[in-house]
Short mmCIF file of C-alpha atoms in Angstrom, two decimals:
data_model
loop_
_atom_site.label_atom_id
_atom_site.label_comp_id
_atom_site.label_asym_id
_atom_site.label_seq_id
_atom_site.Cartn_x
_atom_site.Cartn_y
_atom_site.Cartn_z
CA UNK G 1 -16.10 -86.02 -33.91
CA UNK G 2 -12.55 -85.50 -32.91
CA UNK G 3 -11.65 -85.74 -28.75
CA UNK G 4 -11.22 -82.90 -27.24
CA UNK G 5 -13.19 -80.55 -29.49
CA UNK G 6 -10.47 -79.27 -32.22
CA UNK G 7 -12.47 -77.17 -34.27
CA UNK G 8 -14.45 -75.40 -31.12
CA UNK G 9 -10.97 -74.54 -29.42
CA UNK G 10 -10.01 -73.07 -33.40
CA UNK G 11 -13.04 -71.59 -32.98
CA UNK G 12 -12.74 -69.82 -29.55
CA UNK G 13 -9.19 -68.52 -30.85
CA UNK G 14 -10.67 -66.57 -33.38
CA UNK G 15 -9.09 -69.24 -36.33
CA UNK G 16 -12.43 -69.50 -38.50
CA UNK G 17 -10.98 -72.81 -40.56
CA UNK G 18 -15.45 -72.94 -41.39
CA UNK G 19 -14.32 -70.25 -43.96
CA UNK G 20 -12.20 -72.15 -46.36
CA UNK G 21 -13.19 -72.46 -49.78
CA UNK G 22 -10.73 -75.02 -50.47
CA UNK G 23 -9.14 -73.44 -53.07
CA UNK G 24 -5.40 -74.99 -52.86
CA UNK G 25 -3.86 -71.64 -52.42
CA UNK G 26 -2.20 -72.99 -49.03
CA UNK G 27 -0.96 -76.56 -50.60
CA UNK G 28 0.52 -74.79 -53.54
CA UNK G 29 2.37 -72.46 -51.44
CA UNK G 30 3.66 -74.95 -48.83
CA UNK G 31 7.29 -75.70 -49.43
CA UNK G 32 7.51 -78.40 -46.95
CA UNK G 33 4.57 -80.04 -48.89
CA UNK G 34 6.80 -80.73 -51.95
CA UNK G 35 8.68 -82.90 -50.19
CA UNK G 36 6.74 -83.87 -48.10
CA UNK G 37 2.86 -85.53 -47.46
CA UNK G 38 2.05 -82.86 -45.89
CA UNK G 39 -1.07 -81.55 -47.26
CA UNK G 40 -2.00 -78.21 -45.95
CA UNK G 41 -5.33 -78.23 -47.54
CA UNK G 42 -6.41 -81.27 -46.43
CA UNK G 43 -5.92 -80.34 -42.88
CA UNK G 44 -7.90 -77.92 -43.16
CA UNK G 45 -10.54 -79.98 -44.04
CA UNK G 46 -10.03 -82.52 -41.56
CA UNK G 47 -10.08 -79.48 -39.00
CA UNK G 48 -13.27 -78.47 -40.52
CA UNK G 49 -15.16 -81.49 -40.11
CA UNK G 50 -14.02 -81.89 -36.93
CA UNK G 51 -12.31 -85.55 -37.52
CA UNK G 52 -9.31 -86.68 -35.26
CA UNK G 53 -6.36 -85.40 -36.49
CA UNK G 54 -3.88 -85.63 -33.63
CA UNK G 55 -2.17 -88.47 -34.39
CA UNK G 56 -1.16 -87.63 -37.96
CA UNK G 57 2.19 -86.85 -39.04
CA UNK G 58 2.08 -84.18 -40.89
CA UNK G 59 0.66 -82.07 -38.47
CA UNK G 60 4.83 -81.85 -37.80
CA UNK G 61 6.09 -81.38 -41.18
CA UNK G 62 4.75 -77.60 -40.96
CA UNK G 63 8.24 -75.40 -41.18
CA UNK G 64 5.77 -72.37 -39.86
CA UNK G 65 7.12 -70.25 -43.07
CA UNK G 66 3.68 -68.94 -42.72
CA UNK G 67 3.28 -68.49 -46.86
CA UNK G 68 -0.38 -70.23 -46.54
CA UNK G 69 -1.73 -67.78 -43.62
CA UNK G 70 0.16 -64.37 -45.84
CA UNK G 71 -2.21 -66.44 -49.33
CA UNK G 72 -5.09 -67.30 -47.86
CA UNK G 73 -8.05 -65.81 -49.79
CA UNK G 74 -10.10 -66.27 -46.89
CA UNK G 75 -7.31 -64.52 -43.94
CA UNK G 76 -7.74 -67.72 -42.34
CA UNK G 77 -4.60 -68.01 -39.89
CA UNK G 78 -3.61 -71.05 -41.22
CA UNK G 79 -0.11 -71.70 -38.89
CA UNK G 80 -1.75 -70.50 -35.80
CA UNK G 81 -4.19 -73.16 -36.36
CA UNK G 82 -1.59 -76.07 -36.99
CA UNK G 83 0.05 -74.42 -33.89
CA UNK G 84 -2.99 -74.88 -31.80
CA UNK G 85 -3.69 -78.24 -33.08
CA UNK G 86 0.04 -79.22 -32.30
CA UNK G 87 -1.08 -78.09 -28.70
CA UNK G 88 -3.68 -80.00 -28.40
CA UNK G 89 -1.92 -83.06 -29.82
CA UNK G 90 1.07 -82.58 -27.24
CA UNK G 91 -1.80 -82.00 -24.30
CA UNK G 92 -2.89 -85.17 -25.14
CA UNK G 93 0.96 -87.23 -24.97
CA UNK G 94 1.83 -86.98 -28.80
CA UNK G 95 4.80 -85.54 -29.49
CA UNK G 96 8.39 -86.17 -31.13
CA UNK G 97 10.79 -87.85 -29.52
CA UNK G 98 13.50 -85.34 -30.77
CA UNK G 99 11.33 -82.34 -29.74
CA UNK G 100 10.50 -83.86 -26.71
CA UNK G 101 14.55 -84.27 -25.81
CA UNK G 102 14.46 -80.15 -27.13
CA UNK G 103 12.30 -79.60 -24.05
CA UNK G 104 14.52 -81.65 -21.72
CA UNK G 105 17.53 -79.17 -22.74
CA UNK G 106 15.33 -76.09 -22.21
CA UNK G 107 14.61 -78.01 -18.30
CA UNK G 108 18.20 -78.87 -18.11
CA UNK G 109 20.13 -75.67 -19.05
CA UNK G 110 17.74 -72.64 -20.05
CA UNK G 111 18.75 -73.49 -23.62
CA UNK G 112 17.30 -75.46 -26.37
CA UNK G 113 20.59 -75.23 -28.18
CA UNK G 114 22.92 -75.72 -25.16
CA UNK G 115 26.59 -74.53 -25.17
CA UNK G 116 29.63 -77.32 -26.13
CA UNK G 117 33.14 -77.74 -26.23
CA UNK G 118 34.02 -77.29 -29.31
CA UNK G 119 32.21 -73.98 -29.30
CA UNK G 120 34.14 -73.26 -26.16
CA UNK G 121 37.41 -73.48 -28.27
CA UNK G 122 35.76 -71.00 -30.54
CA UNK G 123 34.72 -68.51 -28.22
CA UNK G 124 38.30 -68.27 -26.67
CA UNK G 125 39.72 -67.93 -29.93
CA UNK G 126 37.66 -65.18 -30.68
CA UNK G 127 38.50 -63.34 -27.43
CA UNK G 128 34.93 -64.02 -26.12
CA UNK G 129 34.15 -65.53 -22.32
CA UNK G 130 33.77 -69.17 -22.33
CA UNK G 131 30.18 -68.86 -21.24
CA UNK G 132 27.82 -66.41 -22.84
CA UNK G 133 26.12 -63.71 -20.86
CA UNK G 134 23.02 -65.91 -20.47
CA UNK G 135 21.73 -68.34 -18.09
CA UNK G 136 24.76 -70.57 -18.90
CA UNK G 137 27.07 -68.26 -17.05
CA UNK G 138 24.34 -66.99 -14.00
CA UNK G 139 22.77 -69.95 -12.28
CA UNK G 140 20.65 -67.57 -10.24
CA UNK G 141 19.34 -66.54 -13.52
CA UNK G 142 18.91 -70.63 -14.92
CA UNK G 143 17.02 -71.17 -11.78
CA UNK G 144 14.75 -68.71 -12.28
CA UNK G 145 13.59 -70.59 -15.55
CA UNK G 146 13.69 -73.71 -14.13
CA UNK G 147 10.81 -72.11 -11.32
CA UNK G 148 8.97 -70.58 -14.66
CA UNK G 149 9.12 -74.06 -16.58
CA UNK G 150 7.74 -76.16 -13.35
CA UNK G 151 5.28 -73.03 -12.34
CA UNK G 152 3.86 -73.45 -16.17
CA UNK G 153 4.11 -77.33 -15.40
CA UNK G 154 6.09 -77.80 -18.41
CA UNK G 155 8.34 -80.35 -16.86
CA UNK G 156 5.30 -82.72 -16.61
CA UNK G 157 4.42 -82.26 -20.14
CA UNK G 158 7.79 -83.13 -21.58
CA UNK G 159 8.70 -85.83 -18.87
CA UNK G 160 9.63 -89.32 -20.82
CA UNK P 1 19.00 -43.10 -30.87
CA UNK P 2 16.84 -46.34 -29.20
CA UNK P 3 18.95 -47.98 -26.15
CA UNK P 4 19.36 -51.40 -26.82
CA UNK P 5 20.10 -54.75 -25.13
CA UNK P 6 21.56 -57.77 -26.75
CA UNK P 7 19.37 -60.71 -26.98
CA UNK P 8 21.94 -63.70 -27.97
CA UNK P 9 19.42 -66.80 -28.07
CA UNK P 10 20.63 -70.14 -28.28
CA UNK P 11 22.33 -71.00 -31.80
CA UNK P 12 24.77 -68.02 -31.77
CA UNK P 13 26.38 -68.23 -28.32
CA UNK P 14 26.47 -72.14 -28.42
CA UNK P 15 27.51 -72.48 -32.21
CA UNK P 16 27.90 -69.65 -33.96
CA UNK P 17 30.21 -67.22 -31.58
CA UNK P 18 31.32 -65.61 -34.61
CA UNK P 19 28.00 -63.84 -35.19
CA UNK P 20 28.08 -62.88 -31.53
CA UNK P 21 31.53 -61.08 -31.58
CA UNK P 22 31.02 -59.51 -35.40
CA UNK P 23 27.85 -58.17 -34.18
CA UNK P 24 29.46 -56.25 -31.24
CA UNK P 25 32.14 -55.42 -33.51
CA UNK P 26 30.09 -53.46 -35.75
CA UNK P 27 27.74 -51.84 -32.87
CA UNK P 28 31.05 -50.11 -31.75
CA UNK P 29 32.52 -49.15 -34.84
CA UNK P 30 28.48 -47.95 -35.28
CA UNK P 31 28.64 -46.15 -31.87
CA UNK P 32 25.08 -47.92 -31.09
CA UNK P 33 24.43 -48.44 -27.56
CA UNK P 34 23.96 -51.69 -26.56
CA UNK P 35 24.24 -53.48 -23.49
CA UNK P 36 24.46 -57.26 -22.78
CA UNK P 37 21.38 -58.60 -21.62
CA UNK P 38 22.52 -60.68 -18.98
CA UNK P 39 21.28 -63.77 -17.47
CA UNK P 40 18.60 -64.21 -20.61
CA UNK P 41 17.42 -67.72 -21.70
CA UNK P 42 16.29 -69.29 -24.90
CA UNK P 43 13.70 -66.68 -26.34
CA UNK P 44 12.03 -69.55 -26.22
CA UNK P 45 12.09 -71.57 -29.78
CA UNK P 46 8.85 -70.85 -32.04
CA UNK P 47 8.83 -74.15 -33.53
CA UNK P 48 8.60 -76.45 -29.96
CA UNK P 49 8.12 -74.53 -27.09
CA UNK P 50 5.27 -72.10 -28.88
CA UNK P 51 3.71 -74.66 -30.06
CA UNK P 52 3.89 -77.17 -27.06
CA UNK P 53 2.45 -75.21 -24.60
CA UNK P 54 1.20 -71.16 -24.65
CA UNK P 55 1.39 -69.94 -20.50
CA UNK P 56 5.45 -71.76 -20.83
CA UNK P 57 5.99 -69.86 -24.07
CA UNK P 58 4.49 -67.02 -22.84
CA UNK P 59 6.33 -67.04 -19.11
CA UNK P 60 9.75 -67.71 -20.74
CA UNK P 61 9.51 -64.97 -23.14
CA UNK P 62 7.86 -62.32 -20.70
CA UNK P 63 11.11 -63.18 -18.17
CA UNK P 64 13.58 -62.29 -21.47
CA UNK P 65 11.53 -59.03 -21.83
CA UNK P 66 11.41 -57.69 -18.21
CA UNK P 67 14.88 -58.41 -17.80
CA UNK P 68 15.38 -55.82 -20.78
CA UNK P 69 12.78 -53.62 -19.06
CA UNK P 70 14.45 -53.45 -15.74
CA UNK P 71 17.32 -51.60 -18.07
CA UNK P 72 14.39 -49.39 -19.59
CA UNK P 73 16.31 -50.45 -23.21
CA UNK P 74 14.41 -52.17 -26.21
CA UNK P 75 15.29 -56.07 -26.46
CA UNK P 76 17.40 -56.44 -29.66
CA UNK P 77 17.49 -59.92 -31.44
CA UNK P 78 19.99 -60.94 -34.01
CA UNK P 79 18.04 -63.84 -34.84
CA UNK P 80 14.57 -64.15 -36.94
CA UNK P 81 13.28 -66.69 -34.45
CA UNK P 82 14.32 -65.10 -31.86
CA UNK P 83 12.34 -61.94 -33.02
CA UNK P 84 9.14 -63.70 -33.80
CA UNK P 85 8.97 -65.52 -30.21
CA UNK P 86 10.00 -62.06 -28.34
CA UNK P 87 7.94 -59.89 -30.75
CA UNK P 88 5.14 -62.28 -31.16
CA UNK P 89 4.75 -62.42 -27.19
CA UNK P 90 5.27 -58.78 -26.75
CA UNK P 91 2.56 -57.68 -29.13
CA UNK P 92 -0.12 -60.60 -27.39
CA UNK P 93 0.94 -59.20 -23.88
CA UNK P 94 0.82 -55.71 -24.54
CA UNK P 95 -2.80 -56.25 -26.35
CA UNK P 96 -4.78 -58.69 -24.07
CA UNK P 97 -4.60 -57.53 -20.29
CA UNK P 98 -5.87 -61.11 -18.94
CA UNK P 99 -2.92 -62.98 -20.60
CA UNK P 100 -1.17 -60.39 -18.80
CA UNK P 101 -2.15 -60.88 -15.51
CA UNK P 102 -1.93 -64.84 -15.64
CA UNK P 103 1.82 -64.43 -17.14
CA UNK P 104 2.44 -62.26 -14.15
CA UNK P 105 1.22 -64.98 -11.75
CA UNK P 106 3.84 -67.23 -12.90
CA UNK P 107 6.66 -64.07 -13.07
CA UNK P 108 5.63 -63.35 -9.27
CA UNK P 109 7.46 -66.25 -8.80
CA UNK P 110 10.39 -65.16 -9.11
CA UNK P 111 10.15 -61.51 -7.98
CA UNK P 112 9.60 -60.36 -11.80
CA UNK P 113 6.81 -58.59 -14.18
CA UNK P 114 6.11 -57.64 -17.56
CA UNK P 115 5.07 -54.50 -17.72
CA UNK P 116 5.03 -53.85 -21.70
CA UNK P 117 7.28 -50.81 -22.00
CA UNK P 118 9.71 -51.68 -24.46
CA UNK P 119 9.49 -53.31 -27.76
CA UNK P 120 11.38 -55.80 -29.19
CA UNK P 121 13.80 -55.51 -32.25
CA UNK P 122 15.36 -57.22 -35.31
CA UNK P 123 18.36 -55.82 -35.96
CA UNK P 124 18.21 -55.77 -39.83
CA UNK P 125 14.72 -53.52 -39.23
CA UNK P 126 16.78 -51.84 -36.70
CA UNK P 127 20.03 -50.85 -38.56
CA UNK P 128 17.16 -49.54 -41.92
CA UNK P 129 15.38 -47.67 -40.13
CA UNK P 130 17.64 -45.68 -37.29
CA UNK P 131 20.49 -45.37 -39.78
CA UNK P 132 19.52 -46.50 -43.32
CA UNK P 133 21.06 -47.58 -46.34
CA UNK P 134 22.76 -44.19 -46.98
CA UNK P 135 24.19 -43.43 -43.64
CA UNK P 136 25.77 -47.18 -43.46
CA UNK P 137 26.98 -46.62 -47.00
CA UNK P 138 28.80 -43.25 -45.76
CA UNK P 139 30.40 -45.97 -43.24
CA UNK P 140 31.91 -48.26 -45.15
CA UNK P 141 35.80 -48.11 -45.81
CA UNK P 142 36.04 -51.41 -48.01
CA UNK P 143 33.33 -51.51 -50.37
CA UNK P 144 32.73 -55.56 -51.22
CA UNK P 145 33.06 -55.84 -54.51
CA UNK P 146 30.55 -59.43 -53.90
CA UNK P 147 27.68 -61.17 -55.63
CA UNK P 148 25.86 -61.96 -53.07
CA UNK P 149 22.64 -64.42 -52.50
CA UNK P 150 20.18 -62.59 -49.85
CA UNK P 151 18.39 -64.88 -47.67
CA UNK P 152 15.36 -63.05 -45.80
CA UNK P 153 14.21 -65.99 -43.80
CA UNK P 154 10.64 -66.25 -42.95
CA UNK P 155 10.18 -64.73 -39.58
CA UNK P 156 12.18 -61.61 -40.16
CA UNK P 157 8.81 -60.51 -42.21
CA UNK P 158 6.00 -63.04 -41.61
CA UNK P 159 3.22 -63.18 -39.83
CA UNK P 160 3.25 -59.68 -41.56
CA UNK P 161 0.08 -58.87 -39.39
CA UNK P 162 2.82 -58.35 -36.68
CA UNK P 163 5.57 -56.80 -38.60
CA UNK P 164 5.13 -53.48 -40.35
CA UNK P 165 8.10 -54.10 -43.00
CA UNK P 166 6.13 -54.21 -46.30
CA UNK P 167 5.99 -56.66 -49.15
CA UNK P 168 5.96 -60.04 -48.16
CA UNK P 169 6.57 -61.23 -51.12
CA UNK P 170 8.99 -58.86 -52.81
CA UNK P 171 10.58 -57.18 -49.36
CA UNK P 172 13.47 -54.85 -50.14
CA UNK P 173 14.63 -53.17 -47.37
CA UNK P 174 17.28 -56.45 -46.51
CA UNK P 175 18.65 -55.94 -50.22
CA UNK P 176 19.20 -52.24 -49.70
CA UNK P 177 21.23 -52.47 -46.57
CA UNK P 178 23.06 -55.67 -48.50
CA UNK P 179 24.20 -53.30 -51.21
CA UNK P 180 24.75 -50.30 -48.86
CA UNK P 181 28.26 -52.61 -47.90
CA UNK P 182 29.03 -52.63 -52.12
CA UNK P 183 27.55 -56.27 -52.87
CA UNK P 184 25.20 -57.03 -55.25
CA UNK P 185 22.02 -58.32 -53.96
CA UNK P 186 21.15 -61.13 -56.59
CA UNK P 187 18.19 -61.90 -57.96
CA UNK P 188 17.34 -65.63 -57.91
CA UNK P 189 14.35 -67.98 -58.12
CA UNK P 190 12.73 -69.30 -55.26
CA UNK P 191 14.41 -66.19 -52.97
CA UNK P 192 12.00 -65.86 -50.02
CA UNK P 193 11.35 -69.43 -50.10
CA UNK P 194 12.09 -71.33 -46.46
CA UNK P 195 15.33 -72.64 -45.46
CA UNK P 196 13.33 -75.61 -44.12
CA UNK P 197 14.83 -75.75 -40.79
CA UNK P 198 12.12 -73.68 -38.55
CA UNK P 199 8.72 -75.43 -36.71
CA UNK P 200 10.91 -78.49 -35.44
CA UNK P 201 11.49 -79.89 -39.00
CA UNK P 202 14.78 -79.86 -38.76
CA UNK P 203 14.77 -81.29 -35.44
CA UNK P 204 12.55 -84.02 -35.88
CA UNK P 205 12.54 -84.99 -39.95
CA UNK P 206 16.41 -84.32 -40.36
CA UNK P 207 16.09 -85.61 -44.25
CA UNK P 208 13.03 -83.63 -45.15
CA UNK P 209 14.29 -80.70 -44.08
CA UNK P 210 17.46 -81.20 -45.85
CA UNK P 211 15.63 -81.65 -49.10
CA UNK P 212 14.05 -78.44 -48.98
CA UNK P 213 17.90 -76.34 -48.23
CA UNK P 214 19.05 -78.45 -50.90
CA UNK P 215 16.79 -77.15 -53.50
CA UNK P 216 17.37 -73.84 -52.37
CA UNK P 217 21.42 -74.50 -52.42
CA UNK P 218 21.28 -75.99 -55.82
CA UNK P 219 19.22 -72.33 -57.28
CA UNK P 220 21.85 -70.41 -55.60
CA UNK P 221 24.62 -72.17 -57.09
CA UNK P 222 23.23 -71.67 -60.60
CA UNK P 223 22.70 -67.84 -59.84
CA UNK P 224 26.57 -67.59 -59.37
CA UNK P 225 27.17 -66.06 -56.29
CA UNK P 226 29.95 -65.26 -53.99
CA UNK P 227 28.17 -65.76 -50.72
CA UNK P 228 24.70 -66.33 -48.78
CA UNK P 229 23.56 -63.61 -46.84
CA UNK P 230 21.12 -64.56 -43.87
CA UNK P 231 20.53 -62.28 -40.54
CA UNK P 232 19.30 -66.12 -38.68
CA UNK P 233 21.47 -68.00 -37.10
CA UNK P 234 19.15 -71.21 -37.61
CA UNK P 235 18.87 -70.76 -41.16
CA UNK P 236 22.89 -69.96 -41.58
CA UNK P 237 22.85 -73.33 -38.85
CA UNK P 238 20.44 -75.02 -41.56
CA UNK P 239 22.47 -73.20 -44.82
CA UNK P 240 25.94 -74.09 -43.56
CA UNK P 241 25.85 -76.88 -41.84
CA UNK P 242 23.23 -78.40 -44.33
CA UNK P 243 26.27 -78.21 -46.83
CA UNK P 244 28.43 -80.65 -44.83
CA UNK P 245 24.99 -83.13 -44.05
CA UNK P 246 24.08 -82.66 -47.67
CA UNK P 247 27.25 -83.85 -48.86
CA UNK P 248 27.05 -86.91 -46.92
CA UNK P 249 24.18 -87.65 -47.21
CA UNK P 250 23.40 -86.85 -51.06
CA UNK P 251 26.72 -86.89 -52.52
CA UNK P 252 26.35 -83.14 -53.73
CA UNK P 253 28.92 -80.37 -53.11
CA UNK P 254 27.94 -76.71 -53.17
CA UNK P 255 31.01 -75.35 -50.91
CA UNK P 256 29.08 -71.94 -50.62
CA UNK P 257 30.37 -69.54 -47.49
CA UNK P 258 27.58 -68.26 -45.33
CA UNK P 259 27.58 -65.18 -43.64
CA UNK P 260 25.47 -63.87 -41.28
CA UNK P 261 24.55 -59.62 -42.40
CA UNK P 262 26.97 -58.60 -39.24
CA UNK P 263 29.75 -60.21 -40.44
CA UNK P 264 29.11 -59.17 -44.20
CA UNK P 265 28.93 -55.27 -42.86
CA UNK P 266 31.89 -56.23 -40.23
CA UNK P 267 33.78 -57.14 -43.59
CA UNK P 268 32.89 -53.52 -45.27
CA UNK P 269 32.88 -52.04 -41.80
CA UNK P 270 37.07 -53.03 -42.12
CA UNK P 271 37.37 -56.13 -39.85
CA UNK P 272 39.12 -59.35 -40.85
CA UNK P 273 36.86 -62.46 -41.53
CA UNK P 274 39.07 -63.89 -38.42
CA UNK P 275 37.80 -60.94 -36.23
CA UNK P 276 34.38 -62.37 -37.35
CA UNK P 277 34.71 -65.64 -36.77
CA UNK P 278 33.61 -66.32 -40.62
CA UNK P 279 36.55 -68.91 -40.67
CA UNK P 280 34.26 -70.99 -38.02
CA UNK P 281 31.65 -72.01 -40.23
CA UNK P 282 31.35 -75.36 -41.46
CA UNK P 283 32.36 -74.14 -45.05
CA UNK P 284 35.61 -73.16 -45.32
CA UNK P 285 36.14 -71.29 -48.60
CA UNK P 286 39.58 -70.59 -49.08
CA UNK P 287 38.44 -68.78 -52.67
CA UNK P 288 36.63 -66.39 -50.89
CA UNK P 289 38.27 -65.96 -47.79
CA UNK P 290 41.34 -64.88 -50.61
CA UNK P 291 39.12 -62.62 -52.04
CA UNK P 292 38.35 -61.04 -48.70
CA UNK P 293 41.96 -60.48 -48.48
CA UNK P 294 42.37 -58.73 -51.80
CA UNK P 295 39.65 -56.46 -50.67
CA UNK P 296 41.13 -55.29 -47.35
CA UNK P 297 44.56 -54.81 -49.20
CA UNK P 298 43.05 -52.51 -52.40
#
């Protein structure tokens, strides 16, 4: 059986994976899965039977185009629970590098996509401010997140 | 007609300024009433922050929202992940009054709360269903005589348990505002597929991600078109700059422009692709930036 409990917490969120018939509508619909081993199916299954599936990859190959969950047969919310599992997986230290230098922007700057130069150059030409009306321009406003991120303990999550 | 305020996100203020400007462009030539929403964050991204961690997604998103409610105007988002996190969040906050209250706790924090009194918009829904195809028609003074290759993006109608915009599948509502501006909405294989950039794919598995925008690039390019049509800025990120990393990468050229659907009604609307900033992309098209020329002089 998988540590912590995956297919109780799908369970408790209302994501009834018991349900699938296996049918293959969800693998056959899965773009990402044509290129790559990701296997939305098979998941499934795994999350079914309650085996350990936190440390494989292509729990992060999902592109959450949410096809599967619109096909299933069965309504099962197929995304939410690769979502959830992703949760659980980061809960437990596994995660991305690149994702986890994502988070470090959002700590950093507000932004997961943080302003540069050359888009500095761009804004001017278009007649725009140099900073945008967001968090990049208020630091009042970016410290406000950075409270949110530490209340929510996110910064211990992400931390290297 | 709704107040508004303008949710900018990450992508378009840090890379895409363009889409920012054309979209304020056409709200005034539009006379729509929308204010900046100032001080706002990233919404915060689906793909890593949703999935990471559900009281940060949910505390970051709530702050973006009461911000807008402090204005008493609905939060506008020019960006399909943008919308789902916002819209996603709004809907679970509105419905479940304990997620409330423990959002709140962290929103106390900084002297805020989400109360759930506005709603949260895409601004393709928006524009279809406060003015409609036939009113933006009656708009347009340079009718663009384009083939053009519509590109919904997944968010902008999926989860469709969340969004009440009709067929999955076979939407249409995007393709009727498309062709309100003159263009021809092209059908083309493989049309609502996924760009392949959302849920930290491209992020994280760079080359994968590419594969998947490459098949779609290579369908478009046999339909024939003039231009992609997206209202995202990470899939026009993931169709644009994917051109330039596909090239490199894979040795294959496509050299298709990319517009996001403000700067494609900005265009009809009678601005200059300068004014929009559709000279900033990645692909430069000199062929069609010509024809955009030929249009504006007719």
């Amino acid at each position: 059986m998988s540590d912590p409990n995956v297919l109780k917490i799908l369970q408790d969120a209302g994501i009834d994976v018991l349900s699938c018939m296996q049918c293959g509508t969800c693998s056959g619909s899965c773009p990402s899965g044509h290129y790559t081993i990701l296997n939305t199916r098979r998941l499934v299954r795994k999350a079914r039977k309650n085996k350990d599936m936190l440390h494989d990859d292509d729990l992060w190959m999902c592109a959450t185009c949410y096809n599967c969950q619109e096909r299933c047969p069965r309504g099962i919310k197929i995304v939410d629970a690769i979502l959830s599992i992703r949760t659980i997986a980061v809960h437990e230290g596994i995660m991305l590098p690149e994702h986890r230098a994502v988070s470090q922007f959002m700590l950093e700057y507000g932004h997961a996509v943080p302003i540069n130069d050359a888009t500095k150059v761009m804004r001017e030409g278009l007649g725009l401010e140099l900073l945008p009306e967001t968090v990049h321009k208020y630091p009042d406003a970016l410290e406000d997140v950075k409270t949110l991120l530490r209340s929510c303990e996110f910064d211990k999550l992400v931390k290297d | 007609m709704t107040k508004l305020s303008l949710f900018l996100g990450c992508i378009i203020p840090n890379r895409y300024p363009g889409i920012e400007k054309a979209t304020k462009l056409c709200f005034e030539k539009l006379n729509i009433d929308c204010s900046d929403l100032s001080g706002a964050s990233c919404c915060p991204a689906p793909g890593v922050f949703r999935s990471f961690d559900k009281p940060t997604w949910l505390a970051i998103a709530s702050r973006n929202i009461a911000l807008s409610e402090e204005m008493g105007r609905d939060v506008l988002t020019i960006c399909n992940g943008c919308y789902g996190s916002l819209s996603d969040a709004n809907h679970e906050l509105k419905e479940d009054a304990e997620l409330k209250k423990s959002t709140n706790i962290h929103l106390g924090k900084i002297d805020k709360e989400y109360k759930g009194t506005v709603d949260v918009r895409h601004i393709v829904e928006f524009l279809y269903d406060e003015f409609g195809p036939e009113k933006i028609k009656e708009m347009i003074v340079n009718p663009l005589n384009l083939r053009v290759a519509l590109h919904y993006g997944c968010h902008l109608v999926k989860p469709s348990a969340d969004r009440q915009l009709g067929s999955v599948e076979r939407p249409t509502f995007f393709d009727e505002l498309i062709e309100a501006t003159g263009a021809e909405s092209v059908n083309y294989p493989d049309k609502m597929a996924c760009c392949g950039a959302g849920g930290g794919v491209r992020s994280a598995l760079r080359n994968k991600s590419l594969e998947m925008v490459n098949h779609k690039l290579s369908i478009i390019q046999h339909a024939g078109v003039d231009c992609i049509v997206n209202a995202c800025p990470f899939c026009h990120l993931q169709l644009d700059g994917g051109q330039a990393e596909i090239k490199e990468k894979l040795g294959l050229e496509y050299n298709i422009p990319v517009l996001h659907y403000t700067q494609l009604l900005g265009l009809a609307l009678g601005f200059s692709p300068e004014e929009l900033g559709i000279d900033l992309n990645v692909i430069k098209n000199d062929e069609f930036l010509g024809k955009m020329k030929e249009i504006r002089q007719e």
